[in-house]
Amino acid sequence: MTLPVPVVTVGLLILSNLFMTVAWYGHLKFKGTALGIVILVSWGIAFFEYVLQVPANRIGYGYFNAAQLKTIQEVISLTVFAGFSWLYLGEKLTWQHGVGFALICLGAWFVFHDWT
């Protein structure tokens, strides 16, 4: 059984964004760790983001156009980051975050809406 292209694409993008969010922001709890070590560890984690992101875009392109792929990636990225900053970093999400995210989702709707 083959999964539909949108399911594979979005699934790989979610996984890739999990890795990238950890690579970019996971070290913030380890301020005492040397910057060089943090960079190397983050780079190693980011490798897996690329292993997932590149196939996601390759598989999804054709079903989605490039602007749609980027929009999907950005919405997923912000969703993953919001969860990460709340669950891992313990940061509070406020109404301003909700409004900002809603506006980004509105922008995504414009990208995917067929105006013809």
mmCIF file of N, CA and C in Angstrom:
data_model
loop_
_atom_site.group_PDB
_atom_site.id
_atom_site.type_symbol
_atom_site.label_atom_id
_atom_site.label_comp_id
_atom_site.label_asym_id
_atom_site.label_seq_id
_atom_site.Cartn_x
_atom_site.Cartn_y
_atom_site.Cartn_z
ATOM 1 N N MET A 1 0.841 -1.183 0.000
ATOM 2 C CA MET A 1 0.000 0.000 0.000
ATOM 3 C C MET A 1 0.885 1.245 0.000
ATOM 4 N N THR A 2 0.626 2.126 -0.912
ATOM 5 C CA THR A 2 1.381 3.361 -1.032
ATOM 6 C C THR A 2 0.578 4.499 -0.391
ATOM 7 N N LEU A 3 1.256 5.272 0.432
ATOM 8 C CA LEU A 3 0.602 6.419 1.060
ATOM 9 C C LEU A 3 0.478 7.556 0.052
ATOM 10 N N PRO A 4 -0.573 8.364 0.181
ATOM 11 C CA PRO A 4 -0.737 9.515 -0.722
ATOM 12 C C PRO A 4 0.422 10.511 -0.557
ATOM 13 N N VAL A 5 0.770 11.174 -1.638
ATOM 14 C CA VAL A 5 1.871 12.140 -1.650
ATOM 15 C C VAL A 5 1.726 13.198 -0.550
ATOM 16 N N PRO A 6 0.539 13.798 -0.340
ATOM 17 C CA PRO A 6 0.442 14.805 0.720
ATOM 18 C C PRO A 6 0.749 14.232 2.114
ATOM 19 N N VAL A 7 0.354 13.012 2.375
ATOM 20 C CA VAL A 7 0.607 12.381 3.679
ATOM 21 C C VAL A 7 2.103 12.171 3.875
ATOM 22 N N VAL A 8 2.778 11.650 2.860
ATOM 23 C CA VAL A 8 4.220 11.416 2.947
ATOM 24 C C VAL A 8 4.959 12.747 3.092
ATOM 25 N N THR A 9 4.591 13.707 2.263
ATOM 26 C CA THR A 9 5.257 15.010 2.279
ATOM 27 C C THR A 9 5.109 15.686 3.637
ATOM 28 N N VAL A 10 3.898 15.800 4.120
ATOM 29 C CA VAL A 10 3.651 16.473 5.396
ATOM 30 C C VAL A 10 4.282 15.686 6.546
ATOM 31 N N GLY A 11 4.198 14.375 6.506
ATOM 32 C CA GLY A 11 4.810 13.555 7.552
ATOM 33 C C GLY A 11 6.312 13.760 7.635
ATOM 34 N N LEU A 12 6.979 13.739 6.480
ATOM 35 C CA LEU A 12 8.429 13.968 6.462
ATOM 36 C C LEU A 12 8.773 15.384 6.898
ATOM 37 N N LEU A 13 7.959 16.355 6.516
ATOM 38 C CA LEU A 13 8.213 17.736 6.930
ATOM 39 C C LEU A 13 8.039 17.918 8.434
ATOM 40 N N ILE A 14 7.070 17.253 9.021
ATOM 41 C CA ILE A 14 6.890 17.315 10.472
ATOM 42 C C ILE A 14 8.118 16.734 11.172
ATOM 43 N N LEU A 15 8.546 15.557 10.733
ATOM 44 C CA LEU A 15 9.727 14.935 11.342
ATOM 45 C C LEU A 15 10.970 15.800 11.154
ATOM 46 N N SER A 16 11.152 16.342 9.963
ATOM 47 C CA SER A 16 12.337 17.158 9.722
ATOM 48 C C SER A 16 12.329 18.406 10.605
ATOM 49 N N ASN A 17 11.156 18.994 10.799
ATOM 50 C CA ASN A 17 11.067 20.186 11.646
ATOM 51 C C ASN A 17 11.295 19.879 13.117
ATOM 52 N N LEU A 18 10.940 18.689 13.544
ATOM 53 C CA LEU A 18 11.256 18.289 14.915
ATOM 54 C C LEU A 18 12.770 18.284 15.122
ATOM 55 N N PHE A 19 13.487 17.687 14.178
ATOM 56 C CA PHE A 19 14.951 17.657 14.268
ATOM 57 C C PHE A 19 15.537 19.073 14.218
ATOM 58 N N MET A 20 15.048 19.892 13.302
ATOM 59 C CA MET A 20 15.627 21.218 13.144
ATOM 60 C C MET A 20 15.357 22.104 14.348
ATOM 61 N N THR A 21 14.178 21.988 14.917
ATOM 62 C CA THR A 21 13.867 22.785 16.105
ATOM 63 C C THR A 21 14.778 22.394 17.264
ATOM 64 N N VAL A 22 15.006 21.103 17.435
ATOM 65 C CA VAL A 22 15.931 20.648 18.484
ATOM 66 C C VAL A 22 17.345 21.138 18.185
ATOM 67 N N ALA A 23 17.749 21.078 16.926
ATOM 68 C CA ALA A 23 19.100 21.518 16.555
ATOM 69 C C ALA A 23 19.283 23.012 16.819
ATOM 70 N N TRP A 24 18.291 23.811 16.495
ATOM 71 C CA TRP A 24 18.421 25.263 16.616
ATOM 72 C C TRP A 24 18.188 25.779 18.028
ATOM 73 N N TYR A 25 17.277 25.129 18.764
ATOM 74 C CA TYR A 25 16.866 25.694 20.047
ATOM 75 C C TYR A 25 17.067 24.779 21.249
ATOM 76 N N GLY A 26 17.363 23.524 21.045
ATOM 77 C CA GLY A 26 17.521 22.584 22.148
ATOM 78 C C GLY A 26 18.650 22.941 23.093
ATOM 79 N N HIS A 27 19.670 23.574 22.575
ATOM 80 C CA HIS A 27 20.845 23.929 23.384
ATOM 81 C C HIS A 27 20.594 25.096 24.330
ATOM 82 N N LEU A 28 19.479 25.778 24.202
ATOM 83 C CA LEU A 28 19.231 26.961 25.028
ATOM 84 C C LEU A 28 19.153 26.634 26.518
ATOM 85 N N LYS A 29 18.876 25.378 26.832
ATOM 86 C CA LYS A 29 18.867 24.960 28.233
ATOM 87 C C LYS A 29 20.270 24.621 28.737
ATOM 88 N N PHE A 30 21.253 24.646 27.876
ATOM 89 C CA PHE A 30 22.615 24.249 28.232
ATOM 90 C C PHE A 30 23.579 25.416 28.011
ATOM 91 N N LYS A 31 23.293 26.532 28.628
ATOM 92 C CA LYS A 31 24.096 27.746 28.435
ATOM 93 C C LYS A 31 25.544 27.557 28.880
ATOM 94 N N GLY A 32 25.794 26.588 29.774
ATOM 95 C CA GLY A 32 27.145 26.362 30.267
ATOM 96 C C GLY A 32 28.018 25.542 29.333
ATOM 97 N N THR A 33 27.423 24.948 28.316
ATOM 98 C CA THR A 33 28.174 24.132 27.361
ATOM 99 C C THR A 33 28.890 25.042 26.367
ATOM 100 N N ALA A 34 30.111 24.696 26.053
ATOM 101 C CA ALA A 34 30.914 25.502 25.131
ATOM 102 C C ALA A 34 30.205 25.644 23.782
ATOM 103 N N LEU A 35 30.285 26.843 23.231
ATOM 104 C CA LEU A 35 29.607 27.134 21.972
ATOM 105 C C LEU A 35 30.055 26.199 20.848
ATOM 106 N N GLY A 36 31.333 25.898 20.765
ATOM 107 C CA GLY A 36 31.830 24.994 19.721
ATOM 108 C C GLY A 36 31.183 23.623 19.786
ATOM 109 N N ILE A 37 31.012 23.097 20.987
ATOM 110 C CA ILE A 37 30.368 21.787 21.159
ATOM 111 C C ILE A 37 28.904 21.876 20.757
ATOM 112 N N VAL A 38 28.253 22.947 21.189
ATOM 113 C CA VAL A 38 26.837 23.139 20.841
ATOM 114 C C VAL A 38 26.663 23.199 19.327
ATOM 115 N N ILE A 39 27.547 23.895 18.662
ATOM 116 C CA ILE A 39 27.461 24.010 17.202
ATOM 117 C C ILE A 39 27.627 22.639 16.555
ATOM 118 N N LEU A 40 28.609 21.867 16.983
ATOM 119 C CA LEU A 40 28.834 20.543 16.399
ATOM 120 C C LEU A 40 27.666 19.597 16.653
ATOM 121 N N VAL A 41 27.145 19.600 17.879
ATOM 122 C CA VAL A 41 25.996 18.746 18.192
ATOM 123 C C VAL A 41 24.785 19.183 17.375
ATOM 124 N N SER A 42 24.545 20.486 17.309
ATOM 125 C CA SER A 42 23.415 20.994 16.525
ATOM 126 C C SER A 42 23.549 20.640 15.054
ATOM 127 N N TRP A 43 24.746 20.727 14.545
ATOM 128 C CA TRP A 43 25.003 20.371 13.156
ATOM 129 C C TRP A 43 24.707 18.891 12.918
ATOM 130 N N GLY A 44 25.113 18.051 13.855
ATOM 131 C CA GLY A 44 24.827 16.622 13.741
ATOM 132 C C GLY A 44 23.341 16.328 13.755
ATOM 133 N N ILE A 45 22.603 17.028 14.602
ATOM 134 C CA ILE A 45 21.146 16.850 14.652
ATOM 135 C C ILE A 45 20.509 17.366 13.361
ATOM 136 N N ALA A 46 21.004 18.497 12.876
ATOM 137 C CA ALA A 46 20.449 19.096 11.656
ATOM 138 C C ALA A 46 20.638 18.198 10.435
ATOM 139 N N PHE A 47 21.658 17.355 10.455
ATOM 140 C CA PHE A 47 21.860 16.420 9.342
ATOM 141 C C PHE A 47 20.590 15.606 9.092
ATOM 142 N N PHE A 48 19.945 15.159 10.185
ATOM 143 C CA PHE A 48 18.742 14.333 10.040
ATOM 144 C C PHE A 48 17.562 15.154 9.520
ATOM 145 N N GLU A 49 17.581 16.450 9.798
ATOM 146 C CA GLU A 49 16.563 17.323 9.222
ATOM 147 C C GLU A 49 16.674 17.299 7.704
ATOM 148 N N TYR A 50 17.885 17.391 7.201
ATOM 149 C CA TYR A 50 18.096 17.380 5.748
ATOM 150 C C TYR A 50 17.745 16.026 5.138
ATOM 151 N N VAL A 51 18.046 14.963 5.866
ATOM 152 C CA VAL A 51 17.738 13.612 5.381
ATOM 153 C C VAL A 51 16.229 13.448 5.177
ATOM 154 N N LEU A 52 15.441 14.183 5.933
ATOM 155 C CA LEU A 52 13.981 14.118 5.815
ATOM 156 C C LEU A 52 13.410 15.235 4.935
ATOM 157 N N GLN A 53 13.978 16.413 5.028
ATOM 158 C CA GLN A 53 13.458 17.578 4.294
ATOM 159 C C GLN A 53 13.635 17.433 2.781
ATOM 160 N N VAL A 54 14.802 17.003 2.368
ATOM 161 C CA VAL A 54 15.070 16.904 0.927
ATOM 162 C C VAL A 54 14.127 15.906 0.253
ATOM 163 N N PRO A 55 13.952 14.690 0.795
ATOM 164 C CA PRO A 55 12.981 13.781 0.173
ATOM 165 C C PRO A 55 11.546 14.311 0.243
ATOM 166 N N ALA A 56 11.202 14.999 1.326
ATOM 167 C CA ALA A 56 9.845 15.561 1.426
ATOM 168 C C ALA A 56 9.577 16.507 0.268
ATOM 169 N N ASN A 57 10.530 17.385 -0.002
ATOM 170 C CA ASN A 57 10.355 18.334 -1.102
ATOM 171 C C ASN A 57 10.389 17.646 -2.459
ATOM 172 N N ARG A 58 11.254 16.674 -2.596
ATOM 173 C CA ARG A 58 11.343 15.950 -3.870
ATOM 174 C C ARG A 58 10.059 15.178 -4.151
ATOM 175 N N ILE A 59 9.537 14.516 -3.124
ATOM 176 C CA ILE A 59 8.294 13.735 -3.277
ATOM 177 C C ILE A 59 7.107 14.659 -3.500
ATOM 178 N N GLY A 60 7.061 15.760 -2.745
ATOM 179 C CA GLY A 60 5.902 16.647 -2.806
ATOM 180 C C GLY A 60 5.845 17.544 -4.021
ATOM 181 N N TYR A 61 7.027 17.823 -4.613
ATOM 182 C CA TYR A 61 7.046 18.739 -5.754
ATOM 183 C C TYR A 61 6.397 18.080 -6.961
ATOM 184 N N GLY A 62 5.484 18.787 -7.557
ATOM 185 C CA GLY A 62 4.699 18.241 -8.662
ATOM 186 C C GLY A 62 3.256 18.137 -8.214
ATOM 187 N N TYR A 63 3.063 17.555 -7.021
ATOM 188 C CA TYR A 63 1.728 17.580 -6.416
ATOM 189 C C TYR A 63 1.487 18.981 -5.860
ATOM 190 N N PHE A 64 2.518 19.520 -5.173
ATOM 191 C CA PHE A 64 2.509 20.893 -4.678
ATOM 192 C C PHE A 64 3.512 21.692 -5.496
ATOM 193 N N ASN A 65 3.285 22.994 -5.636
ATOM 194 C CA ASN A 65 4.321 23.813 -6.255
ATOM 195 C C ASN A 65 5.297 24.260 -5.157
ATOM 196 N N ALA A 66 6.370 24.914 -5.556
ATOM 197 C CA ALA A 66 7.415 25.279 -4.593
ATOM 198 C C ALA A 66 6.892 26.226 -3.506
ATOM 199 N N ALA A 67 6.060 27.174 -3.881
ATOM 200 C CA ALA A 67 5.512 28.104 -2.890
ATOM 201 C C ALA A 67 4.627 27.375 -1.882
ATOM 202 N N GLN A 68 3.868 26.413 -2.350
ATOM 203 C CA GLN A 68 3.031 25.637 -1.438
ATOM 204 C C GLN A 68 3.876 24.779 -0.503
ATOM 205 N N LEU A 69 4.933 24.162 -1.039
ATOM 206 C CA LEU A 69 5.827 23.365 -0.191
ATOM 207 C C LEU A 69 6.448 24.231 0.903
ATOM 208 N N LYS A 70 6.901 25.411 0.538
ATOM 209 C CA LYS A 70 7.508 26.311 1.519
ATOM 210 C C LYS A 70 6.481 26.760 2.550
ATOM 211 N N THR A 71 5.269 27.018 2.114
ATOM 212 C CA THR A 71 4.211 27.433 3.031
ATOM 213 C C THR A 71 3.886 26.314 4.013
ATOM 214 N N ILE A 72 3.765 25.097 3.528
ATOM 215 C CA ILE A 72 3.528 23.945 4.407
ATOM 216 C C ILE A 72 4.650 23.846 5.438
ATOM 217 N N GLN A 73 5.879 23.976 4.960
ATOM 218 C CA GLN A 73 7.035 23.863 5.845
ATOM 219 C C GLN A 73 7.008 24.944 6.917
ATOM 220 N N GLU A 74 6.658 26.161 6.570
ATOM 221 C CA GLU A 74 6.647 27.263 7.530
ATOM 222 C C GLU A 74 5.548 27.089 8.575
ATOM 223 N N VAL A 75 4.373 26.671 8.149
ATOM 224 C CA VAL A 75 3.280 26.451 9.104
ATOM 225 C C VAL A 75 3.653 25.316 10.063
ATOM 226 N N ILE A 76 4.215 24.248 9.524
ATOM 227 C CA ILE A 76 4.663 23.141 10.380
ATOM 228 C C ILE A 76 5.761 23.622 11.318
ATOM 229 N N SER A 77 6.714 24.374 10.792
ATOM 230 C CA SER A 77 7.823 24.868 11.593
ATOM 231 C C SER A 77 7.336 25.704 12.778
ATOM 232 N N LEU A 78 6.405 26.602 12.537
ATOM 233 C CA LEU A 78 5.879 27.434 13.612
ATOM 234 C C LEU A 78 5.063 26.622 14.611
ATOM 235 N N THR A 79 4.327 25.636 14.131
ATOM 236 C CA THR A 79 3.548 24.774 15.017
ATOM 237 C C THR A 79 4.468 23.959 15.910
ATOM 238 N N VAL A 80 5.484 23.346 15.306
ATOM 239 C CA VAL A 80 6.448 22.559 16.077
ATOM 240 C C VAL A 80 7.171 23.456 17.067
ATOM 241 N N PHE A 81 7.582 24.640 16.624
ATOM 242 C CA PHE A 81 8.299 25.547 17.509
ATOM 243 C C PHE A 81 7.436 25.997 18.685
ATOM 244 N N ALA A 82 6.166 26.296 18.430
ATOM 245 C CA ALA A 82 5.271 26.716 19.518
ATOM 246 C C ALA A 82 5.170 25.614 20.565
ATOM 247 N N GLY A 83 4.985 24.386 20.123
ATOM 248 C CA GLY A 83 4.929 23.262 21.062
ATOM 249 C C GLY A 83 6.242 23.066 21.798
ATOM 250 N N PHE A 84 7.337 23.178 21.091
ATOM 251 C CA PHE A 84 8.673 23.006 21.687
ATOM 252 C C PHE A 84 8.950 24.086 22.729
ATOM 253 N N SER A 85 8.670 25.331 22.379
ATOM 254 C CA SER A 85 8.968 26.410 23.313
ATOM 255 C C SER A 85 8.092 26.310 24.564
ATOM 256 N N TRP A 86 6.891 25.807 24.416
ATOM 257 C CA TRP A 86 5.996 25.644 25.557
ATOM 258 C C TRP A 86 6.381 24.422 26.384
ATOM 259 N N LEU A 87 6.551 23.264 25.723
ATOM 260 C CA LEU A 87 6.803 22.017 26.448
ATOM 261 C C LEU A 87 8.245 21.879 26.942
ATOM 262 N N TYR A 88 9.207 22.253 26.123
ATOM 263 C CA TYR A 88 10.614 22.040 26.467
ATOM 264 C C TYR A 88 11.232 23.249 27.168
ATOM 265 N N LEU A 89 10.998 24.422 26.625
ATOM 266 C CA LEU A 89 11.599 25.623 27.202
ATOM 267 C C LEU A 89 10.750 26.231 28.314
ATOM 268 N N GLY A 90 9.496 25.787 28.423
ATOM 269 C CA GLY A 90 8.624 26.294 29.472
ATOM 270 C C GLY A 90 8.155 27.719 29.249
ATOM 271 N N GLU A 91 8.143 28.150 28.004
ATOM 272 C CA GLU A 91 7.700 29.510 27.699
ATOM 273 C C GLU A 91 6.184 29.555 27.539
ATOM 274 N N LYS A 92 5.631 30.673 27.924
ATOM 275 C CA LYS A 92 4.193 30.870 27.857
ATOM 276 C C LYS A 92 3.789 31.326 26.454
ATOM 277 N N LEU A 93 2.705 30.751 25.947
ATOM 278 C CA LEU A 93 2.141 31.211 24.677
ATOM 279 C C LEU A 93 1.001 32.171 25.002
ATOM 280 N N THR A 94 1.019 33.333 24.388
ATOM 281 C CA THR A 94 0.037 34.369 24.697
ATOM 282 C C THR A 94 -0.939 34.563 23.540
ATOM 283 N N TRP A 95 -1.903 35.425 23.766
ATOM 284 C CA TRP A 95 -2.881 35.698 22.715
ATOM 285 C C TRP A 95 -2.213 36.305 21.486
ATOM 286 N N GLN A 96 -1.121 37.067 21.691
ATOM 287 C CA GLN A 96 -0.422 37.658 20.551
ATOM 288 C C GLN A 96 0.155 36.563 19.648
ATOM 289 N N HIS A 97 0.649 35.500 20.262
ATOM 290 C CA HIS A 97 1.140 34.373 19.474
ATOM 291 C C HIS A 97 -0.007 33.767 18.662
ATOM 292 N N GLY A 98 -1.162 33.629 19.304
ATOM 293 C CA GLY A 98 -2.330 33.075 18.618
ATOM 294 C C GLY A 98 -2.765 33.922 17.435
ATOM 295 N N VAL A 99 -2.792 35.235 17.630
ATOM 296 C CA VAL A 99 -3.180 36.147 16.539
ATOM 297 C C VAL A 99 -2.158 36.083 15.410
ATOM 298 N N GLY A 100 -0.886 36.118 15.775
ATOM 299 C CA GLY A 100 0.165 36.036 14.756
ATOM 300 C C GLY A 100 0.089 34.747 13.968
ATOM 301 N N PHE A 101 -0.127 33.650 14.674
ATOM 302 C CA PHE A 101 -0.230 32.361 13.990
ATOM 303 C C PHE A 101 -1.463 32.318 13.090
ATOM 304 N N ALA A 102 -2.567 32.882 13.557
ATOM 305 C CA ALA A 102 -3.784 32.929 12.737
ATOM 306 C C ALA A 102 -3.543 33.720 11.450
ATOM 307 N N LEU A 103 -2.802 34.815 11.543
ATOM 308 C CA LEU A 103 -2.494 35.605 10.349
ATOM 309 C C LEU A 103 -1.602 34.825 9.380
ATOM 310 N N ILE A 104 -0.672 34.063 9.926
ATOM 311 C CA ILE A 104 0.173 33.225 9.075
ATOM 312 C C ILE A 104 -0.673 32.156 8.387
ATOM 313 N N CYS A 105 -1.611 31.580 9.122
ATOM 314 C CA CYS A 105 -2.510 30.587 8.516
ATOM 315 C C CYS A 105 -3.387 31.223 7.435
ATOM 316 N N LEU A 106 -3.790 32.464 7.661
ATOM 317 C CA LEU A 106 -4.544 33.184 6.630
ATOM 318 C C LEU A 106 -3.676 33.357 5.384
ATOM 319 N N GLY A 107 -2.415 33.692 5.582
ATOM 320 C CA GLY A 107 -1.489 33.795 4.449
ATOM 321 C C GLY A 107 -1.359 32.466 3.727
ATOM 322 N N ALA A 108 -1.303 31.378 4.476
ATOM 323 C CA ALA A 108 -1.223 30.043 3.863
ATOM 324 C C ALA A 108 -2.475 29.772 3.027
ATOM 325 N N TRP A 109 -3.620 30.185 3.539
ATOM 326 C CA TRP A 109 -4.854 29.996 2.791
ATOM 327 C C TRP A 109 -4.778 30.711 1.446
ATOM 328 N N PHE A 110 -4.214 31.922 1.425
ATOM 329 C CA PHE A 110 -4.070 32.659 0.174
ATOM 330 C C PHE A 110 -3.138 31.928 -0.798
ATOM 331 N N VAL A 111 -2.088 31.315 -0.283
ATOM 332 C CA VAL A 111 -1.150 30.594 -1.145
ATOM 333 C C VAL A 111 -1.826 29.391 -1.782
ATOM 334 N N PHE A 112 -2.691 28.724 -1.024
ATOM 335 C CA PHE A 112 -3.324 27.490 -1.534
ATOM 336 C C PHE A 112 -4.640 27.731 -2.260
ATOM 337 N N HIS A 113 -5.232 28.909 -2.122
ATOM 338 C CA HIS A 113 -6.496 29.183 -2.771
ATOM 339 C C HIS A 113 -6.306 29.370 -4.279
ATOM 340 N N ASP A 114 -7.149 28.718 -5.032
ATOM 341 C CA ASP A 114 -7.095 28.848 -6.496
ATOM 342 C C ASP A 114 -7.968 30.032 -6.912
ATOM 343 N N TRP A 115 -7.321 31.075 -7.364
ATOM 344 C CA TRP A 115 -8.026 32.313 -7.715
ATOM 345 C C TRP A 115 -8.496 32.329 -9.168
ATOM 346 N N THR A 116 -8.213 31.277 -9.910
ATOM 347 C CA THR A 116 -8.622 31.267 -11.326
ATOM 348 C C THR A 116 -10.018 30.733 -11.509
#
